[in-house]
């Protein structure tokens, strides 16, 4: 996973993906995830960049991290227009942090076939 600044643009996403592929010495990455919503770009632009990443063979699947439902839905809709879907949404989830479940995010992801990946499942020792 490549970490991009929150103000990165969709073109930066593809450049970072290509740099990751070079460093890893691979033609294609299995799962490429955006670390956080790209606040300087529309869901349509980000979706188009992610679609290009998959359709060009740079990666096999795309996912996101730290996306709330209102951020995830427009991105998923854009990908679906290209015949694709998000593979994953990585969120902080633990016994102490259950917002992804109580907000309906996990259920919506499940309904759309988007996997949920939990980070900090032990709540960072809190």
Tab-separated table of C-alpha atoms in Angstrom:
chain	number	residue	atom	x	y	z
A	1	UNK	CA	0.000	0.000	0.000
A	2	UNK	CA	1.270	3.441	-0.885
A	3	UNK	CA	0.381	6.281	1.433
A	4	UNK	CA	-0.637	9.437	-0.427
A	5	UNK	CA	-1.097	12.904	1.048
A	6	UNK	CA	-4.774	13.690	1.648
A	7	UNK	CA	-4.593	16.428	-0.991
A	8	UNK	CA	-3.231	14.147	-3.712
A	9	UNK	CA	-4.855	14.206	-7.129
A	10	UNK	CA	-5.941	11.203	-9.203
A	11	UNK	CA	-2.882	11.492	-11.471
A	12	UNK	CA	-0.698	11.239	-8.373
A	13	UNK	CA	-2.455	7.984	-7.521
A	14	UNK	CA	-1.369	6.351	-10.790
A	15	UNK	CA	2.162	7.746	-10.496
A	16	UNK	CA	2.439	6.369	-6.944
A	17	UNK	CA	1.100	3.006	-8.129
A	18	UNK	CA	3.696	2.864	-10.900
A	19	UNK	CA	6.457	3.775	-8.432
A	20	UNK	CA	5.289	1.012	-6.066
A	21	UNK	CA	5.299	-1.518	-8.901
A	22	UNK	CA	8.865	-0.514	-9.828
A	23	UNK	CA	10.081	-0.769	-6.218
A	24	UNK	CA	8.414	-4.160	-5.811
A	25	UNK	CA	9.681	-5.383	-9.169
A	26	UNK	CA	6.223	-6.539	-10.280
A	27	UNK	CA	4.012	-5.812	-13.255
A	28	UNK	CA	0.780	-5.918	-11.269
A	29	UNK	CA	-0.177	-5.455	-7.617
A	30	UNK	CA	-2.867	-7.734	-6.171
A	31	UNK	CA	-4.696	-5.084	-4.105
A	32	UNK	CA	-4.033	-1.366	-4.334
A	33	UNK	CA	-5.646	0.717	-1.569
A	34	UNK	CA	-6.031	4.458	-1.151
A	35	UNK	CA	-4.968	5.354	2.390
A	36	UNK	CA	-7.622	8.038	2.909
A	37	UNK	CA	-10.157	10.011	0.876
A	38	UNK	CA	-8.557	12.313	-1.691
A	39	UNK	CA	-10.185	15.562	-0.595
A	40	UNK	CA	-8.946	17.617	-3.560
A	41	UNK	CA	-10.601	15.360	-6.139
A	42	UNK	CA	-14.123	14.264	-6.958
A	43	UNK	CA	-15.263	10.686	-6.464
A	44	UNK	CA	-15.662	10.509	-10.237
A	45	UNK	CA	-12.031	11.474	-10.867
A	46	UNK	CA	-10.738	9.081	-8.209
A	47	UNK	CA	-12.987	6.310	-9.514
A	48	UNK	CA	-11.728	6.851	-13.045
A	49	UNK	CA	-8.102	6.688	-11.856
A	50	UNK	CA	-8.761	3.490	-9.895
A	51	UNK	CA	-10.564	1.998	-12.891
A	52	UNK	CA	-7.600	2.872	-15.096
A	53	UNK	CA	-5.293	1.149	-12.602
A	54	UNK	CA	-7.267	-2.096	-12.920
A	55	UNK	CA	-8.151	-1.929	-16.615
A	56	UNK	CA	-4.529	-1.197	-17.572
A	57	UNK	CA	-3.357	-4.245	-15.598
A	58	UNK	CA	-1.364	-2.242	-13.045
A	59	UNK	CA	-3.351	-3.921	-10.265
A	60	UNK	CA	-5.881	-6.700	-9.960
A	61	UNK	CA	-8.188	-5.017	-7.431
A	62	UNK	CA	-8.594	-1.662	-5.721
A	63	UNK	CA	-9.710	-0.676	-2.259
A	64	UNK	CA	-9.842	2.234	0.131
A	65	UNK	CA	-9.022	2.969	3.751
A	66	UNK	CA	-10.822	5.214	6.198
A	67	UNK	CA	-13.787	5.897	3.908
A	68	UNK	CA	-17.134	6.681	5.534
A	69	UNK	CA	-20.295	5.517	3.797
A	70	UNK	CA	-20.995	8.927	2.227
A	71	UNK	CA	-17.474	8.914	0.730
A	72	UNK	CA	-17.562	5.291	-0.360
A	73	UNK	CA	-20.925	5.240	-2.173
A	74	UNK	CA	-20.151	7.751	-4.963
A	75	UNK	CA	-16.793	6.085	-5.586
A	76	UNK	CA	-18.392	2.642	-5.772
A	77	UNK	CA	-21.071	3.949	-8.169
A	78	UNK	CA	-18.386	5.389	-10.442
A	79	UNK	CA	-16.468	2.103	-10.488
A	80	UNK	CA	-19.656	0.162	-11.224
A	81	UNK	CA	-20.158	2.319	-14.344
A	82	UNK	CA	-16.824	0.897	-15.541
A	83	UNK	CA	-17.814	-2.676	-14.640
A	84	UNK	CA	-15.675	-2.718	-11.487
A	85	UNK	CA	-16.119	-2.672	-7.721
A	86	UNK	CA	-14.085	-1.816	-4.680
A	87	UNK	CA	-12.564	-4.933	-3.145
A	88	UNK	CA	-12.052	-3.547	0.354
A	89	UNK	CA	-12.467	-0.747	2.865
A	90	UNK	CA	-9.927	-0.773	5.690
A	91	UNK	CA	-11.305	0.873	8.833
A	92	UNK	CA	-10.411	1.181	12.493
A	93	UNK	CA	-12.580	-1.400	14.229
A	94	UNK	CA	-12.365	-2.938	17.699
A	95	UNK	CA	-14.462	-3.540	20.792
A	96	UNK	CA	-13.770	0.094	21.701
A	97	UNK	CA	-14.320	1.524	18.194
A	98	UNK	CA	-17.467	0.106	16.642
A	99	UNK	CA	-18.554	3.073	14.521
A	100	UNK	CA	-18.038	1.199	11.224
A	101	UNK	CA	-20.660	-1.293	12.389
A	102	UNK	CA	-23.068	1.020	14.211
A	103	UNK	CA	-23.075	3.556	11.343
A	104	UNK	CA	-24.164	0.930	8.837
A	105	UNK	CA	-20.885	1.097	6.919
A	106	UNK	CA	-19.985	-2.565	7.359
A	107	UNK	CA	-23.492	-3.746	6.427
A	108	UNK	CA	-23.496	-1.586	3.299
A	109	UNK	CA	-20.064	-2.892	2.314
A	110	UNK	CA	-21.241	-6.446	2.872
A	111	UNK	CA	-24.318	-5.806	0.690
A	112	UNK	CA	-22.102	-4.434	-2.109
A	113	UNK	CA	-19.568	-7.256	-1.850
A	114	UNK	CA	-16.850	-4.963	-0.492
A	115	UNK	CA	-14.671	-6.642	2.123
A	116	UNK	CA	-13.976	-4.913	5.423
A	117	UNK	CA	-10.408	-5.014	6.732
A	118	UNK	CA	-10.055	-4.017	10.389
A	119	UNK	CA	-7.004	-2.165	11.611
A	120	UNK	CA	-6.180	-1.695	15.298
A	121	UNK	CA	-8.441	-4.601	16.318
A	122	UNK	CA	-6.861	-4.494	19.788
A	123	UNK	CA	-7.570	-0.743	20.050
A	124	UNK	CA	-3.850	0.075	20.166
A	125	UNK	CA	-3.770	-1.149	23.771
A	126	UNK	CA	-6.196	1.497	25.092
